[in-house]
Amino acid sequence: MKGTVMVQNSELADELNQKILENKLKGKSLSIGNEIYLMESADSTNRVCKEIGSKGGSHGLVVLAKEQTAGRGRIGRGWLSKKNEGIYMSILLHIKELPIDKVSLLTLIAALAVQSSIEKETALLPRIKWPNDIVLNGKKVTGILTEMNSSNGGNPANAIAYYVVVGIGINVKGEDFSGELATKATSLKHEMLQLKEGVDSKYAIDMNSLVATILERFDFYFNQFKSSSKFPFLEEYNKKLINKDNVVRIIEKEEEYRGIALGINEKGALLVKKENNQIVEIMSGEVSVRGVYGYV
Ligand code: BTN
C-alpha cells in the first residue's frame, strides 16, 4: 500500500551541515559556493544575502538557513520554510554591467541547475514550469526568486544590475500540503514515496549532496551564460518545459487569456500563440501561467 513505509526520517534526508557541504565542494574550484553561511534560522536568506551584497560580499557567496521565519516568494507571496524540511538558499552574484533585461535569464539558469540536480540526486524526473518553478507530478516542488540591486542612472533604458541574489526554495521533506496547496505543491520525499512502497537507501535524499550538486550545476550554467552572447540553453530549457505545446492560461493584473505555449525565446520570454493566432512574448514579472484545469 502506498504511503506505508517502514523507514526512519533520518534515512530520508540529512540535516544541512556546513562541514559536510564544504567537504563535498572541496577541490572543485567553483566560483559559486566558495563561501557558505549556514544559519540555524533566518527571516529570509534573500534578505540576508542582499544585506551582505550591499556590504561588498563576494561573488558566489551562498546563504543557507535551516528555517526561514519570513520566506519570500514571487509576486509578494510568502514561502513556507519549516525547520529542516527544505532547502532555503540564496546565491550572491556580481555581474559587471549586466543589462537589467538579462537578469531574468539568471532565474532560468537557476531552474536548469535545480532541475538537473534533482534528476541526478534522486530517482525523480522533474520538469520546469516557466519561468522558475520546478514541478513533479504536476505540482510545485521548487520556487526561485531573483532580486537585485540596480541603478538606471536616470535612464531606464540603460539600467544595470550591481548585484543579483538568486533565491532557491526546495520542498524536501514537507508532507503538510493542506488547503489550497494540496493540488499545487509537493515535496521530494512525497514524490519518492509514490515511486516505491519501501524506501531504501537508494531512494533517500541527501540534502548536503543536493545542495553541493546545485552549486556545481549553477557554476557550470552560469559560466557558460557569462561567456556567451546568446542564451546558450534555449533547446535544453524548452525540452524540459512542462507546458510546451500545451494550452495555458495567462493571468495578468487586469486580463486573463488562453493560448498555446510555444517555448521560450533568447530573451527568456515565453512565446504564446493566442486564439487569434497572434504570437505574444510574455515576460515574467507580474504574470502567472497556469494550465487550463489547474497549476500546470
Ligand atoms: C516562488 O514564489 O516561487 C519563489 C520562492 C522562493 C523561495 C526562496 S527560499 C530561499 C530564498 N529566500 C527567500 O526569502 N525566498 C527564496
CSV table of C-alpha atoms and ligand atoms in Angstrom, one decimal:
chain,number,residue,atom,x,y,z
A,1,MET,CA,0.0,0.0,0.0
A,2,LYS,CA,1.4,3.4,-0.9
A,3,GLY,CA,2.4,5.7,1.9
A,4,THR,CA,3.1,2.9,4.5
A,5,VAL,CA,6.8,3.0,4.5
A,6,MET,CA,9.0,1.5,7.3
A,7,VAL,CA,11.8,4.0,7.3
A,8,GLN,CA,13.4,6.4,9.8
A,9,ASN,CA,13.1,10.0,8.9
A,10,SER,CA,16.8,10.5,9.2
A,11,GLU,CA,17.3,8.0,6.4
A,12,LEU,CA,15.3,10.2,4.1
A,13,ALA,CA,17.0,13.5,4.4
A,14,ASP,CA,20.0,14.6,6.4
A,15,GLU,CA,20.1,17.9,8.1
A,16,LEU,CA,22.2,20.5,6.4
A,17,ASN,CA,25.7,20.6,7.8
A,18,GLN,CA,28.3,23.2,6.8
A,19,LYS,CA,31.4,21.0,7.2
A,20,ILE,CA,29.9,18.1,5.2
A,21,LEU,CA,28.8,20.6,2.5
A,22,GLU,CA,32.2,22.3,2.3
A,23,ASN,CA,33.9,18.9,2.1
A,24,LYS,CA,31.7,17.9,-0.8
A,25,LEU,CA,32.8,21.1,-2.7
A,26,LYS,CA,36.4,20.9,-1.7
A,27,GLY,CA,38.8,20.8,-4.7
A,28,LYS,CA,36.2,21.6,-7.3
A,29,SER,CA,37.3,25.2,-7.7
A,30,LEU,CA,33.9,26.6,-8.2
A,31,SER,CA,33.2,30.3,-8.2
A,32,ILE,CA,29.7,29.6,-6.9
A,33,GLY,CA,29.7,28.3,-3.3
A,34,ASN,CA,33.3,29.4,-2.5
A,35,GLU,CA,31.9,31.0,0.8
A,36,ILE,CA,29.0,29.4,2.5
A,37,TYR,CA,27.0,30.6,5.5
A,38,LEU,CA,24.6,28.1,7.1
A,39,MET,CA,22.2,29.8,9.6
A,40,GLU,CA,20.0,27.9,12.1
A,41,SER,CA,17.3,30.4,11.3
A,42,ALA,CA,16.9,33.4,9.1
A,43,ASP,CA,13.9,35.7,8.3
A,44,SER,CA,14.7,35.3,4.6
A,45,THR,CA,18.0,34.1,3.1
A,46,ASN,CA,17.4,36.5,0.2
A,47,ARG,CA,17.2,39.4,2.6
A,48,VAL,CA,20.4,38.3,4.4
A,49,CYS,CA,22.2,37.8,1.2
A,50,LYS,CA,21.2,41.2,-0.2
A,51,GLU,CA,22.5,42.8,3.0
A,52,ILE,CA,25.8,41.0,2.6
A,53,GLY,CA,25.8,42.1,-1.0
A,54,SER,CA,25.3,45.7,-0.1
A,55,LYS,CA,28.4,45.5,2.2
A,56,GLY,CA,30.6,44.1,-0.5
A,57,GLY,CA,30.1,40.3,-0.1
A,58,SER,CA,31.9,38.4,-2.7
A,59,HIS,CA,30.6,36.8,-5.9
A,60,GLY,CA,29.3,33.3,-5.5
A,61,LEU,CA,28.7,33.6,-1.7
A,62,VAL,CA,25.9,31.4,-0.5
A,63,VAL,CA,23.5,31.9,2.4
A,64,LEU,CA,21.6,28.8,3.6
A,65,ALA,CA,19.1,28.5,6.5
A,66,LYS,CA,17.6,25.5,8.2
A,67,GLU,CA,14.4,27.5,8.5
A,68,GLN,CA,13.0,30.9,7.4
A,69,THR,CA,10.6,32.9,9.5
A,70,ALA,CA,9.6,35.3,6.7
A,71,GLY,CA,10.5,33.4,3.5
A,72,ARG,CA,9.7,35.5,0.4
A,73,GLY,CA,8.0,34.2,-2.8
A,74,ARG,CA,7.2,35.8,-6.1
A,75,ILE,CA,4.6,38.5,-6.6
A,76,GLY,CA,4.6,39.5,-2.9
A,77,ARG,CA,3.8,36.0,-1.7
A,78,GLY,CA,5.4,34.2,1.2
A,79,TRP,CA,7.4,30.9,1.1
A,80,LEU,CA,6.6,28.3,3.8
A,81,SER,CA,10.0,27.3,5.3
A,82,LYS,CA,9.7,24.9,8.2
A,83,LYS,CA,12.8,23.8,10.1
A,84,ASN,CA,14.8,21.1,8.3
A,85,GLU,CA,12.0,20.4,5.9
A,86,GLY,CA,13.5,22.1,2.9
A,87,ILE,CA,16.5,23.8,1.3
A,88,TYR,CA,16.4,27.6,1.6
A,89,MET,CA,19.3,29.2,-0.1
A,90,SER,CA,20.4,32.4,-1.8
A,91,ILE,CA,23.4,32.9,-4.1
A,92,LEU,CA,25.0,36.3,-4.5
A,93,LEU,CA,26.2,37.2,-8.0
A,94,HIS,CA,28.2,40.1,-9.1
A,95,ILE,CA,27.9,40.6,-12.8
A,96,LYS,CA,29.6,43.6,-14.2
A,97,GLU,CA,27.2,45.7,-16.1
A,98,LEU,CA,24.5,43.1,-16.8
A,99,PRO,CA,21.7,44.9,-18.6
A,100,ILE,CA,18.6,44.6,-16.4
A,101,ASP,CA,16.6,42.8,-19.1
A,102,LYS,CA,19.1,39.9,-18.9
A,103,VAL,CA,18.7,39.4,-15.1
A,104,SER,CA,15.6,37.2,-15.6
A,105,LEU,CA,17.8,34.8,-17.6
A,106,LEU,CA,19.6,34.1,-14.3
A,107,THR,CA,16.3,32.7,-13.0
A,108,LEU,CA,16.1,30.3,-15.9
A,109,ILE,CA,19.7,29.2,-15.2
A,110,ALA,CA,18.8,28.5,-11.6
A,111,ALA,CA,15.8,26.5,-12.8
A,112,LEU,CA,18.1,24.4,-15.1
A,113,ALA,CA,20.6,23.9,-12.3
A,114,VAL,CA,18.0,22.7,-9.8
A,115,GLN,CA,16.1,20.5,-12.3
A,116,SER,CA,19.3,18.7,-13.4
A,117,SER,CA,20.4,18.3,-9.8
A,118,ILE,CA,17.2,16.8,-8.6
A,119,GLU,CA,17.4,14.4,-11.6
A,120,LYS,CA,21.0,13.5,-10.7
A,121,GLU,CA,20.5,13.1,-6.9
A,122,THR,CA,17.1,11.4,-6.8
A,123,ALA,CA,15.1,8.8,-8.7
A,124,LEU,CA,12.7,11.7,-9.8
A,125,LEU,CA,12.4,13.4,-13.2
A,126,PRO,CA,11.3,17.0,-12.6
A,127,ARG,CA,10.3,19.4,-15.3
A,128,ILE,CA,10.3,23.2,-15.4
A,129,LYS,CA,7.2,25.4,-15.4
A,130,TRP,CA,8.1,28.8,-16.9
A,131,PRO,CA,9.8,30.8,-15.7
A,132,ASN,CA,11.1,29.4,-12.4
A,133,ASP,CA,9.1,26.6,-10.9
A,134,ILE,CA,10.3,23.0,-10.8
A,135,VAL,CA,7.4,20.6,-10.9
A,136,LEU,CA,6.9,16.9,-10.1
A,137,ASN,CA,3.7,15.1,-10.9
A,138,GLY,CA,2.1,18.4,-11.9
A,139,LYS,CA,2.9,20.1,-8.5
A,140,LYS,CA,5.5,22.6,-7.5
A,141,VAL,CA,8.5,21.4,-5.6
A,142,THR,CA,10.8,24.4,-6.0
A,143,GLY,CA,10.4,28.1,-6.4
A,144,ILE,CA,13.1,30.6,-7.4
A,145,LEU,CA,13.1,34.3,-6.5
A,146,THR,CA,15.7,36.6,-8.2
A,147,GLU,CA,16.2,40.0,-6.6
A,148,MET,CA,18.7,42.7,-7.5
A,149,ASN,CA,20.2,46.0,-6.5
A,150,SER,CA,20.3,48.1,-9.6
A,151,SER,CA,20.8,51.6,-10.9
A,152,ASN,CA,19.4,53.2,-14.0
A,153,GLY,CA,21.5,56.4,-13.8
A,154,GLY,CA,18.3,58.3,-14.6
A,155,ASN,CA,17.6,56.5,-17.8
A,156,PRO,CA,15.6,53.2,-17.5
A,157,ALA,CA,16.9,52.0,-20.9
A,158,ASN,CA,20.5,51.9,-19.5
A,159,ALA,CA,19.7,50.2,-16.3
A,160,ILE,CA,22.3,47.8,-14.9
A,161,ALA,CA,22.3,45.4,-12.0
A,162,TYR,CA,25.1,45.8,-9.5
A,163,TYR,CA,24.5,42.5,-7.8
A,164,VAL,CA,21.8,39.9,-8.0
A,165,VAL,CA,20.5,37.4,-5.4
A,166,VAL,CA,19.1,34.2,-6.7
A,167,GLY,CA,17.0,32.6,-4.0
A,168,ILE,CA,16.0,28.9,-4.3
A,169,GLY,CA,13.5,27.1,-2.1
A,170,ILE,CA,13.0,23.4,-2.4
A,171,ASN,CA,10.4,21.4,-0.5
A,172,VAL,CA,12.4,18.3,0.5
A,173,LYS,CA,10.5,16.6,3.3
A,174,GLY,CA,7.3,18.5,3.8
A,175,GLU,CA,4.1,16.4,3.9
A,176,ASP,CA,1.6,19.0,5.0
A,177,PHE,CA,0.1,20.4,1.9
A,178,SER,CA,-3.3,21.2,3.0
A,179,GLY,CA,-6.0,23.6,1.7
A,180,GLU,CA,-5.0,25.4,-1.5
A,181,LEU,CA,-1.6,23.8,-1.6
A,182,ALA,CA,-3.0,20.3,-1.9
A,183,THR,CA,-3.3,20.4,-5.6
A,184,LYS,CA,-0.4,22.7,-6.2
A,185,ALA,CA,2.6,21.8,-4.0
A,186,THR,CA,4.6,18.7,-3.2
A,187,SER,CA,7.9,17.6,-1.8
A,188,LEU,CA,10.8,15.4,-3.0
A,189,LYS,CA,10.0,12.9,-0.2
A,190,HIS,CA,6.4,12.8,-1.0
A,191,GLU,CA,7.1,12.1,-4.7
A,192,MET,CA,9.7,9.4,-3.8
A,193,LEU,CA,7.1,7.6,-1.7
A,194,GLN,CA,4.8,7.5,-4.7
A,195,LEU,CA,7.5,5.7,-6.7
A,196,LYS,CA,8.2,2.9,-4.4
A,197,GLU,CA,6.4,1.2,-1.4
A,198,GLY,CA,9.6,0.7,0.7
A,199,VAL,CA,12.2,3.4,0.5
A,200,ASP,CA,15.7,2.0,0.7
A,201,SER,CA,18.9,4.0,0.8
A,202,LYS,CA,18.9,4.4,-3.0
A,203,TYR,CA,15.8,6.4,-2.6
A,204,ALA,CA,17.0,8.6,0.4
A,205,ILE,CA,17.6,12.3,-0.2
A,206,ASP,CA,20.9,13.6,1.0
A,207,MET,CA,20.3,17.4,1.4
A,208,ASN,CA,24.0,18.2,1.6
A,209,SER,CA,24.7,16.3,-1.7
A,210,LEU,CA,21.7,18.0,-3.3
A,211,VAL,CA,22.9,21.5,-2.3
A,212,ALA,CA,26.5,20.7,-3.5
A,213,THR,CA,25.2,19.4,-6.8
A,214,ILE,CA,23.1,22.5,-7.3
A,215,LEU,CA,26.0,24.8,-6.7
A,216,GLU,CA,28.2,22.8,-9.1
A,217,ARG,CA,25.5,22.8,-11.8
A,218,PHE,CA,24.8,26.5,-11.2
A,219,ASP,CA,28.5,27.2,-11.6
A,220,PHE,CA,28.5,25.3,-14.9
A,221,TYR,CA,25.4,27.0,-16.4
A,222,PHE,CA,26.4,30.4,-15.1
A,223,ASN,CA,29.9,30.3,-16.6
A,224,GLN,CA,28.6,29.3,-20.0
A,225,PHE,CA,26.0,32.0,-19.8
A,226,LYS,CA,28.6,34.6,-18.9
A,227,SER,CA,30.8,33.9,-21.8
A,228,SER,CA,28.0,33.6,-24.5
A,229,SER,CA,26.4,36.4,-26.4
A,230,LYS,CA,23.2,34.5,-26.7
A,231,PHE,CA,21.3,32.4,-24.1
A,232,PRO,CA,23.1,29.1,-24.6
A,233,PHE,CA,20.5,26.8,-23.2
A,234,LEU,CA,17.4,27.5,-25.2
A,235,GLU,CA,17.0,24.0,-26.6
A,236,GLU,CA,17.6,22.3,-23.2
A,237,TYR,CA,15.2,24.7,-21.4
A,238,ASN,CA,12.5,24.1,-23.9
A,239,LYS,CA,12.9,20.3,-23.8
A,240,LYS,CA,12.4,20.5,-20.0
A,241,LEU,CA,9.5,22.9,-20.2
A,242,ILE,CA,6.3,21.2,-18.9
A,243,ASN,CA,3.8,23.5,-20.7
A,244,LYS,CA,5.4,23.4,-24.1
A,245,ASP,CA,2.8,22.9,-26.9
A,246,ASN,CA,0.0,22.8,-24.3
A,247,VAL,CA,-2.8,25.3,-23.8
A,248,VAL,CA,-2.1,27.7,-21.0
A,249,ARG,CA,-3.9,30.5,-19.2
A,250,ILE,CA,-2.0,33.7,-18.9
A,251,ILE,CA,-3.1,35.7,-15.8
A,252,GLU,CA,-2.1,39.3,-15.9
A,253,LYS,CA,-3.2,42.0,-13.4
A,254,GLU,CA,-6.3,43.1,-15.4
A,255,GLU,CA,-6.6,40.4,-18.0
A,256,GLU,CA,-6.7,36.6,-18.5
A,257,TYR,CA,-6.4,34.8,-21.8
A,258,ARG,CA,-5.5,31.4,-23.3
A,259,GLY,CA,-3.0,30.3,-25.8
A,260,ILE,CA,-0.6,27.6,-26.8
A,261,ALA,CA,2.9,27.8,-25.1
A,262,LEU,CA,5.5,27.5,-27.8
A,263,GLY,CA,8.6,27.7,-25.7
A,264,ILE,CA,10.9,30.5,-24.6
A,265,ASN,CA,13.0,32.8,-26.9
A,266,GLU,CA,16.5,34.3,-26.4
A,267,LYS,CA,15.2,36.9,-24.0
A,268,GLY,CA,13.7,34.2,-21.8
A,269,ALA,CA,10.2,35.3,-22.6
A,270,LEU,CA,7.5,32.7,-23.1
A,271,LEU,CA,6.0,32.7,-26.6
A,272,VAL,CA,2.3,32.1,-26.6
A,273,LYS,CA,0.1,31.7,-29.6
A,274,LYS,CA,-3.2,33.3,-28.8
A,275,GLU,CA,-6.6,32.0,-30.1
A,276,ASN,CA,-6.4,34.6,-32.9
A,277,ASN,CA,-3.1,33.1,-34.0
A,278,GLN,CA,-1.2,36.2,-32.8
A,279,ILE,CA,2.1,35.3,-31.1
A,280,VAL,CA,2.9,37.2,-27.9
A,281,GLU,CA,6.0,37.4,-25.8
A,282,ILE,CA,5.3,37.1,-22.1
A,283,MET,CA,8.0,38.4,-19.8
A,284,SER,CA,8.0,37.1,-16.2
A,285,GLY,CA,7.4,40.0,-13.8
A,286,GLU,CA,3.8,40.1,-12.6
A,287,VAL,CA,2.4,37.4,-14.8
A,288,SER,CA,1.2,33.9,-13.8
A,289,VAL,CA,0.9,31.0,-16.2
A,290,ARG,CA,-1.4,28.1,-15.4
A,291,GLY,CA,-2.8,25.0,-17.2
A,292,VAL,CA,-6.4,25.0,-18.3
A,293,TYR,CA,-7.5,22.8,-15.4
A,294,GLY,CA,-5.0,23.7,-12.7
A,295,TYR,CA,-1.5,24.5,-11.8
A,296,VAL,CA,0.2,23.1,-15.0
B,1,BTN,C1,8.3,31.5,-5.6
B,1,BTN,O1,7.4,32.2,-5.2
B,1,BTN,O2,8.1,30.5,-6.4
B,1,BTN,C2,9.7,31.8,-5.2
B,1,BTN,C3,10.0,31.2,-3.9
B,1,BTN,C4,11.5,31.4,-3.5
B,1,BTN,C5,11.8,30.9,-2.1
B,1,BTN,C6,13.2,31.0,-1.7
B,1,BTN,S1,13.6,30.2,-0.2
B,1,BTN,C7,15.2,30.9,-0.2
B,1,BTN,C8,15.1,32.3,-0.7
B,1,BTN,N1,14.8,33.2,0.4
B,1,BTN,C9,13.5,33.7,0.3
B,1,BTN,O3,13.0,34.5,1.2
B,1,BTN,N2,12.9,33.3,-0.8
B,1,BTN,C10,13.8,32.4,-1.6
